[in-house]
Coordinates of C-alpha atoms in Angstrom, one line a residue:
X3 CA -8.5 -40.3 -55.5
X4 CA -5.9 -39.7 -52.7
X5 CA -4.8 -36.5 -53.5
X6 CA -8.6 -35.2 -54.5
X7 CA -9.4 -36.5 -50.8
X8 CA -6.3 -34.6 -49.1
X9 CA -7.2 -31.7 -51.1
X10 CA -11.1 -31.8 -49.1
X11 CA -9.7 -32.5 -46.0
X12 CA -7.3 -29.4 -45.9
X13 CA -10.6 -27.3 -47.0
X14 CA -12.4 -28.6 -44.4
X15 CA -10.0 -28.2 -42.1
X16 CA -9.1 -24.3 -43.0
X17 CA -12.6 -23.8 -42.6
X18 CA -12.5 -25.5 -39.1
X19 CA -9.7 -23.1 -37.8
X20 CA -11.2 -20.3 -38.9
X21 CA -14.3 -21.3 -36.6
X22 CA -12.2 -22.5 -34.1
X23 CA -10.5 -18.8 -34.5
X24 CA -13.8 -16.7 -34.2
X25 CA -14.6 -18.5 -31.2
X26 CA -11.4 -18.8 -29.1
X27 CA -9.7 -21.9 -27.9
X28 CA -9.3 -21.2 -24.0
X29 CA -9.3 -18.6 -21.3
X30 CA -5.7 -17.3 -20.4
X31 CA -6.8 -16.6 -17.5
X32 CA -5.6 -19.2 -14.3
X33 CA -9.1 -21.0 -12.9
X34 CA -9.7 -23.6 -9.8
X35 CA -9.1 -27.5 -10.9
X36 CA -13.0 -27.9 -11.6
X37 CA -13.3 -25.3 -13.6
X38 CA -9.9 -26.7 -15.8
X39 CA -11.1 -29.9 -15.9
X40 CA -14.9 -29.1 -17.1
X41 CA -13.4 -26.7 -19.4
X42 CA -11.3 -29.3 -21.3
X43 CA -14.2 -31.4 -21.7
X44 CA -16.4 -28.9 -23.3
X45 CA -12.9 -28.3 -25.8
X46 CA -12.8 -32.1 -26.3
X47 CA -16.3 -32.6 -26.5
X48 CA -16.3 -29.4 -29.3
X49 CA -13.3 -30.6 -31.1
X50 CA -14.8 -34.0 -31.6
X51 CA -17.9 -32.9 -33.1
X52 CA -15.8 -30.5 -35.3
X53 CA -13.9 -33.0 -36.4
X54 CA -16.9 -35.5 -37.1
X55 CA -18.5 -32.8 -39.2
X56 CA -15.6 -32.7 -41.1
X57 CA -15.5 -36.2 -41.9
X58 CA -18.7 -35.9 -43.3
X59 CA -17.6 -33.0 -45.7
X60 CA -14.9 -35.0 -46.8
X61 CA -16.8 -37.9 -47.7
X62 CA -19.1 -36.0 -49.8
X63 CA -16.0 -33.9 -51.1
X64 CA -14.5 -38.1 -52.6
X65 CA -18.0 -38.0 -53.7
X66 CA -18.0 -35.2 -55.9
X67 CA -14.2 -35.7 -57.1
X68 CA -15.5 -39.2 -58.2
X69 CA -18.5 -38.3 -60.0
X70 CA -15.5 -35.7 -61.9
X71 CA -13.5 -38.7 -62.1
X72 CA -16.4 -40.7 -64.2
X73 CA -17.2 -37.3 -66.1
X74 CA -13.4 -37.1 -67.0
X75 CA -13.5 -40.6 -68.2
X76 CA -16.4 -40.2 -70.5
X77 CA -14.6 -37.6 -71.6
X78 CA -11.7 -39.0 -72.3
X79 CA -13.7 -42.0 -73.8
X80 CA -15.8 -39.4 -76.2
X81 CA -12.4 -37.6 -77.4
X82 CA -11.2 -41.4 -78.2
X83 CA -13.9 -41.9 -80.7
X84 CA -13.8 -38.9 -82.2
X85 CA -10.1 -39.2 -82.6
X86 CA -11.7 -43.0 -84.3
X87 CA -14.1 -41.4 -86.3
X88 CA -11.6 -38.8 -87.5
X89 CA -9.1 -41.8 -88.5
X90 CA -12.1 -43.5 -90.4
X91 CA -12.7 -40.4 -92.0
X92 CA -9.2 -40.1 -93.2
X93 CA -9.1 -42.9 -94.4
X94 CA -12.5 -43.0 -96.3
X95 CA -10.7 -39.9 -97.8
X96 CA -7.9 -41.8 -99.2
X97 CA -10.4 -44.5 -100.5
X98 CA -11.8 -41.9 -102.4
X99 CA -8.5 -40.1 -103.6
X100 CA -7.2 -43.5 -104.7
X101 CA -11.0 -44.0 -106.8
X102 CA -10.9 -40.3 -108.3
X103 CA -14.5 -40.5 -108.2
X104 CA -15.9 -36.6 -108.9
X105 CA -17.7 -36.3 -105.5
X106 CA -14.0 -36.6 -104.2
X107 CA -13.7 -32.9 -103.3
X108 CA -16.8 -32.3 -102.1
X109 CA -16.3 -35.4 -99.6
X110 CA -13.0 -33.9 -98.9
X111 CA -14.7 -30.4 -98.0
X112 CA -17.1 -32.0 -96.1
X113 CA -14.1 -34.2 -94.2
X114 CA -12.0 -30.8 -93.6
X115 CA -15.2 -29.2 -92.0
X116 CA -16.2 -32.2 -89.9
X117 CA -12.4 -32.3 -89.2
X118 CA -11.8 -29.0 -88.3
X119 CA -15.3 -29.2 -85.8
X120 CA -13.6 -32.4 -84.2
X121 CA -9.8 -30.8 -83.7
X122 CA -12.3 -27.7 -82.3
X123 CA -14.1 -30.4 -80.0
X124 CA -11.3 -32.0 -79.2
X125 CA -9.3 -28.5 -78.0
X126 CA -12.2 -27.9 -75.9
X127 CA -11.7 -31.4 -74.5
X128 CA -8.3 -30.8 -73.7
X129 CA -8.9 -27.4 -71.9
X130 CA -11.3 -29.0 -69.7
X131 CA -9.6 -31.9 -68.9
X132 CA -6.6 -29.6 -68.0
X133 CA -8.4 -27.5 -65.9
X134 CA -10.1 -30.1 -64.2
X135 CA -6.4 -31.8 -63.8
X136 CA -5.4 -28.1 -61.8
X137 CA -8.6 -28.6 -59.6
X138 CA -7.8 -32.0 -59.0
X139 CA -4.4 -30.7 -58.2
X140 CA -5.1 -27.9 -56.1
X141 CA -7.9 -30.1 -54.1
X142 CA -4.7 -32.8 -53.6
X143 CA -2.7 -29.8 -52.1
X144 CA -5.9 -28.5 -49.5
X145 CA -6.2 -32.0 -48.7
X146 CA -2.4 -32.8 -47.7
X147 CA -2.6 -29.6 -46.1
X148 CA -6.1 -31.0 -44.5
X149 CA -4.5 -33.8 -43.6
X150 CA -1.7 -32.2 -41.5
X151 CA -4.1 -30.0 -39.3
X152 CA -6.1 -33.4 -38.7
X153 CA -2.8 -34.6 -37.2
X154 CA -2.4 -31.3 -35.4
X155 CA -5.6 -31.5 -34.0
X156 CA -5.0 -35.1 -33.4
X157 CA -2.0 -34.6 -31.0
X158 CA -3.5 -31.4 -29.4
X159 CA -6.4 -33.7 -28.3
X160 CA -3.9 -36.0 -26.9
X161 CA -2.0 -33.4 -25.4
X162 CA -5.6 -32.0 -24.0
X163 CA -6.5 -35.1 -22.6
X164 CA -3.0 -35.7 -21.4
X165 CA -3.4 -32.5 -19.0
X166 CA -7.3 -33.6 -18.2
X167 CA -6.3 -37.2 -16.2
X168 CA -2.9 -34.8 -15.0
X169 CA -5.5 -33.0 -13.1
X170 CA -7.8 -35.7 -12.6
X171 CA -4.9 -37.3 -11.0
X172 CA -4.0 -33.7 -8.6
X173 CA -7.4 -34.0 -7.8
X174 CA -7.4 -37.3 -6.2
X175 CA -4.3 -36.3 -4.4
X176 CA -5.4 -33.5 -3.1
X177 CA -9.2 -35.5 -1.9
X178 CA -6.4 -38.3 -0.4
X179 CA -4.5 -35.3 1.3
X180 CA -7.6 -33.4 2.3
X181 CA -9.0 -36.7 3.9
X182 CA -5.6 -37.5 6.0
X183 CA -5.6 -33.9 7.3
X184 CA -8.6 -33.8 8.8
X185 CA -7.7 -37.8 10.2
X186 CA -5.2 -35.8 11.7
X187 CA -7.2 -32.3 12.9
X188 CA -9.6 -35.0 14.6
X189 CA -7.2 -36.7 16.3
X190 CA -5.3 -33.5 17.0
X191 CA -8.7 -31.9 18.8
X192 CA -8.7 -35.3 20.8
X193 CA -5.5 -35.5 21.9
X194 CA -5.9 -31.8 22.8
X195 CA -9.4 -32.3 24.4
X196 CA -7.7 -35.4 26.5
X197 CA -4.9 -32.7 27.6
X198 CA -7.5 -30.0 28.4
X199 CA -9.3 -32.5 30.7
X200 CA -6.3 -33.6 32.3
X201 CA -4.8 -30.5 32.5
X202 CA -8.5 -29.5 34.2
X203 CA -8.0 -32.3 36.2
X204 CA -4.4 -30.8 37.7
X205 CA -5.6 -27.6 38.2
X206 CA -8.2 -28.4 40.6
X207 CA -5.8 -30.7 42.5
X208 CA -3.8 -27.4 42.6
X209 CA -6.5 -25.2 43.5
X210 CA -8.5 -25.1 46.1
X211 CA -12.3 -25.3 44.9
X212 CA -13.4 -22.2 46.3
X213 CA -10.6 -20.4 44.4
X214 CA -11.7 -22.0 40.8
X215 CA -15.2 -21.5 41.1
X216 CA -13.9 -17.9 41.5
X217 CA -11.4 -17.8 39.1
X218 CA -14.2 -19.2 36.2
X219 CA -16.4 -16.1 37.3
X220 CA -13.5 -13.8 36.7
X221 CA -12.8 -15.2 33.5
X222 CA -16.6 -14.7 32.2
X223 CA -17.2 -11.6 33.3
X224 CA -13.5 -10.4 32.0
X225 CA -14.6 -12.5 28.5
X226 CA -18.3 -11.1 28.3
X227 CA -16.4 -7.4 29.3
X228 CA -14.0 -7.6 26.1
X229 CA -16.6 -9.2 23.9
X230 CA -18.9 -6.3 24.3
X231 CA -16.6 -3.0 24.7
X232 CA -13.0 -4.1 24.1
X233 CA -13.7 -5.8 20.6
X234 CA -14.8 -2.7 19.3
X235 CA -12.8 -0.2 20.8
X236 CA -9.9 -2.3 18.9
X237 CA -11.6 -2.4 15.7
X238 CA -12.6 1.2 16.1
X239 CA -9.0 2.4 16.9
X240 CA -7.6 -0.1 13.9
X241 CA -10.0 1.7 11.7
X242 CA -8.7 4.9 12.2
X243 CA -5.2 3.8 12.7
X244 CA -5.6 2.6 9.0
X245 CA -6.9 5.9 7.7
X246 CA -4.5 8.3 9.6
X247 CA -1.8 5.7 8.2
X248 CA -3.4 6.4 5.1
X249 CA -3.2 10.1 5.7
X250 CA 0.0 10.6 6.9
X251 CA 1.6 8.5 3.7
X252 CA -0.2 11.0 1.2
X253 CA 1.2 13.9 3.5
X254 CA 4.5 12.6 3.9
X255 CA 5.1 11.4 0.2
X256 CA 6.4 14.7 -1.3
X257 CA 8.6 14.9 2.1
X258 CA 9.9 11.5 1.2
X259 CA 10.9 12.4 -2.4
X260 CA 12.4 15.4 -1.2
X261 CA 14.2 13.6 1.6
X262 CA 15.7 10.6 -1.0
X263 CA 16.5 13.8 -3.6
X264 CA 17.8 16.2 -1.4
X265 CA 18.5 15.5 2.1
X266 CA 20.3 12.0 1.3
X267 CA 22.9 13.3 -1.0
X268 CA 23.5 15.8 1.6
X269 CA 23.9 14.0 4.5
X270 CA 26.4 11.6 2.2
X271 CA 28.6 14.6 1.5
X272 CA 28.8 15.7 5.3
X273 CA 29.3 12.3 6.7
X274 CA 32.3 11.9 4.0
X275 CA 33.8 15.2 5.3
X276 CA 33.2 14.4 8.8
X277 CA 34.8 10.4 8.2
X278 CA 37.8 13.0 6.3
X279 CA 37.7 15.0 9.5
X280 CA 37.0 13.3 12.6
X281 CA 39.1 10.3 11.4
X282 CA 42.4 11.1 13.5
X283 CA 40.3 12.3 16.6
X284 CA 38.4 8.8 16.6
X285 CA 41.7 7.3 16.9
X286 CA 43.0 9.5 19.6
X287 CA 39.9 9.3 21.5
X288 CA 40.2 5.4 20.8
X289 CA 43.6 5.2 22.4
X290 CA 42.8 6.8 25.0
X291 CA 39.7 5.3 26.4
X292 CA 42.0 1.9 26.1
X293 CA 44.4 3.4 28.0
X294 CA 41.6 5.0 30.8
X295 CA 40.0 1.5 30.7
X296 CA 42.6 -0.2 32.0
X297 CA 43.6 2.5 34.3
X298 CA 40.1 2.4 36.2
X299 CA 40.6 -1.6 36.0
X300 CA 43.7 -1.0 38.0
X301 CA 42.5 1.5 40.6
X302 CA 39.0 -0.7 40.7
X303 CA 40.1 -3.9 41.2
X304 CA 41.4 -4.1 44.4
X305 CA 38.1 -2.3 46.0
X306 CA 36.1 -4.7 44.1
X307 CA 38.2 -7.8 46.0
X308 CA 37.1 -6.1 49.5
X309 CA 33.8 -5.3 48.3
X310 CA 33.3 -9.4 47.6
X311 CA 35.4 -10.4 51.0
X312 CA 32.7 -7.9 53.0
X313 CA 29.6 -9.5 51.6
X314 CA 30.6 -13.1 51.3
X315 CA 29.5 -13.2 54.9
X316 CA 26.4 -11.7 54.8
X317 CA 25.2 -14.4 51.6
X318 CA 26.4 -17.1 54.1
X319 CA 24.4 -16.2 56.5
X320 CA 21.4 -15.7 54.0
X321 CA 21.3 -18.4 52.4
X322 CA 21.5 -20.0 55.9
X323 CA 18.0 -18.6 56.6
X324 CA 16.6 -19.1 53.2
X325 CA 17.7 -22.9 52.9
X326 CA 14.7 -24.4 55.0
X327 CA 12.1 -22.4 53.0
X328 CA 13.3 -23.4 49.8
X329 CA 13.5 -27.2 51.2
X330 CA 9.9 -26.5 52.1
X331 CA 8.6 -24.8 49.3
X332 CA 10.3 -27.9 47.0
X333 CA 8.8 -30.4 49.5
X334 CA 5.5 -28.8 48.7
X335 CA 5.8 -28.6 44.8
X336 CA 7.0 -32.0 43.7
X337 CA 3.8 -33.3 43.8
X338 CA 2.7 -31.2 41.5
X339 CA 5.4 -31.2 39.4
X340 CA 5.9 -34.8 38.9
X341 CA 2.4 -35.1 37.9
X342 CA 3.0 -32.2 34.9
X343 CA 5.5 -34.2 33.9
X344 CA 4.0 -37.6 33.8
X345 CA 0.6 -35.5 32.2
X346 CA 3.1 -33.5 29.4
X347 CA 5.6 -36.4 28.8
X348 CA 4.0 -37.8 25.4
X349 CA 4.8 -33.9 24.4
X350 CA 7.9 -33.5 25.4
X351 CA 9.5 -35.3 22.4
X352 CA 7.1 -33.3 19.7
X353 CA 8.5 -29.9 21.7
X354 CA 11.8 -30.6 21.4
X355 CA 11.4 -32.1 17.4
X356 CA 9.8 -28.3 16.8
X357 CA 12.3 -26.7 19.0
X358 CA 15.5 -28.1 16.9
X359 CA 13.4 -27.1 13.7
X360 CA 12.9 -23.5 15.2
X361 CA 16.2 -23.2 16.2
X362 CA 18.0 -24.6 13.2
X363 CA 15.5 -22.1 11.0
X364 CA 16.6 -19.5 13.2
X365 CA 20.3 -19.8 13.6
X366 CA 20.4 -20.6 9.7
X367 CA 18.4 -16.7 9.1
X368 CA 20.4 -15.0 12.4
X369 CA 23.9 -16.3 10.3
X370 CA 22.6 -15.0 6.5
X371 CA 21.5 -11.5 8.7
X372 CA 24.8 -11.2 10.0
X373 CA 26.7 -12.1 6.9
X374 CA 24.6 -9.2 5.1
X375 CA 25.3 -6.9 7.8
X376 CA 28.8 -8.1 7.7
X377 CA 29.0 -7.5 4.1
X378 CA 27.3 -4.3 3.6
X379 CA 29.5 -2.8 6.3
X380 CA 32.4 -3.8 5.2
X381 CA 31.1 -1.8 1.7
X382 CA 30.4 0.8 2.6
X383 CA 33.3 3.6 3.1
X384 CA 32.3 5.0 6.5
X385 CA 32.2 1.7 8.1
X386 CA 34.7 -0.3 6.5
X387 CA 37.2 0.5 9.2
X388 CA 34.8 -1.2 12.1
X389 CA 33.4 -3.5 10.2
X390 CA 34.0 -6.8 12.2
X391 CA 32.5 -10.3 13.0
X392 CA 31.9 -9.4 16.5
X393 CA 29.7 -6.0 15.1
X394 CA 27.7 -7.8 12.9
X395 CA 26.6 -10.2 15.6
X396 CA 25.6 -7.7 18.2
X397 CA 23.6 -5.9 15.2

């Protein structure tokens, strides 16, 4: 009864796949997490229902195999009393070889006939009950086979539902981080409304009040001005910026081909032959600007010691005038100032944080730029011979 039960299940389940084959599993294609998520539901929710309907053909698959069971046993059970009435026969036979009575041969005749009709029977028997014994066989194969898509399906559900709280789970991330950002955007637009007013509040102790009102005319009338004739004059000259762009790559394509295919190897050959031939005039040349260099430092450097002893006088006496302004003019300010600098002192530390981030970031990129530049100098044949630390940096 096992096997005739695998043997169901594997049909069932072959003619499952095939289904689920016409139909198609999933979309390759990468959606949103909703869309994932409701999508794995429907495959559950399909899967399940495929796999209930398959049950139900398999129990009424044991059904069938059993009522071939029973018919098998009858069978079996008919082929034992023929085989009991055949015995009886036989022997009656015997009774009446051994009593020589004269209806002996016709009884005998009569025997081999029903004999015969029974071996016939019985041969008939024994066919069908071997071909039902392949059927049962083959149905205990399909149903193995059955049985082992069940327990593929099995884990691919698990697997499926696996992936479904995986992004159930990003979800409620992604609702916790979306919640903490805008904490922080609304305490962001605070602290920067608090700033604005403050910083509102500094600029009309700066200014005088006549000066602000004007200065918040000028900037409406300059705002209104670009709203209505500078924002479209830029998008109008973007616009065709973006199409003579357009236009000028299409023209300039064959150039470029030509240029890469033509012009480059060119210009290769005839800066190897001028590196071959303006190689020892370089040096010269480089010789002797060292040598001029320090020539003109010679003649230069005394009239450059007069030059600073003849005007040290005159910045005395400059900054002699200029001192009581500048006392003035700092007298004046440090009101102001300290008042920016108790009003931006909470940001000074977040400046500085993103100031060492910018600066690491940038001295980390400036030192792989120069170590490329470095490297593909040194490479290539032209500039090997000046290819330094120093050169890389200033490039």
């Amino acid at each position: 009864m096992a096997l005739l039960k695998l043997l169901l299940y594997s049909i069932l389940l072959l003619q499952i796949f095939k289904t689920i084959s016409s139909n198609g599993v999933a979309d390759s294609e990468p959606i949103a997490d909703s869309d994932a998520d409701s999508s794995i539901r429907l495959q559950l929710d399909r899967l399940n229902s495929k796999i209930s309907l398959l049950e139900s053909r398999i129990d009424d698959s044991t059904r069938e195999l059993r009522t071939k069971d029973e018919r098998i046993k009858e069978l079996e059970n008919t082929v034992d009393l023929k085989l009991a009435k055949l015995a009886s026969l036989q022997s009656e036979l015997q009774l009446f070889q051994e009593k020589g009575s004269l209806n002996a041969k016709e009884l005998v005749a009569k025997a081999n006939v029903r004999a015969t009709e029974l071996e016939r029977q019985i041969d008939a028997l024994r066919r069908e009950t071997e071909a039902q014994n392949k059927k049962k066989n083959i149905l205990e194969i399909s149903t193995n086979e059955a049985e082992e898509k069940i327990q593929k399906l099995n884990l691919k559900l698990e697997s499926l539902q696996r992936i479904n709280e995986e992004q159930n789970a990003r979800i409620r991330k992604t609702k916790r981080a979306l919640q903490v950002a805008e904490e922080e955007m609304m305490k962001a637009k605070l602290e920067a409304s608090s700033v604005s007013e403050q910083l509102e509040q500094v600029k009309e102790g700066w200014l005088p009040p006549w000066l602000a009102v004007h200065l918040v005319h000028f900037r409406s009338i300059v705002m209104t001005y670009l709203n209505e004739h500078g924002r479209p004059a830029l998008d109008l000259t973007l616009k065709k910026a973006l199409e003579t762009k357009s236009e000028v790559v299409k023209m300039a394509k064959p150039h470029i081909h030509s240029f890469k295919t033509v012009w480059i190897p060119a210009m290769k050959e005839r800066s190897v032959e001028f590196a071959r031939d303006a190689g020892p005039h370089i040096q010269r040349l480089k010789t002797k600007s060292i040598h001029l260099y320090h020539e003109s430092k010679k003649f230069m450097e005394p009239h450059i010691v007069n030059a600073q002893e003849v005007i040290q006088p005159y910045v005395k006496e400059v900054r002699k005038v200029a001192d009581p302004y500048v006392d003035q003019v700092s007298l004046v300010m440090k009101p102001h100032i300290d008042k920016a600098r108790i009003l931006l002192q909470p940001y000074t530390k977040k400046v500085h944080r993103h100031y060492r981030k910018v600066k690491k970031t940038v001295s980390l990129y400036h030192h792989q730029a120069q170590e490329n530049i470095h490297h593909m100098l040194k490479n290539h044949h032209i500039t090997k011979q000046y290819a330094t630390k120093e050169l890389a940096w200033y490039l």
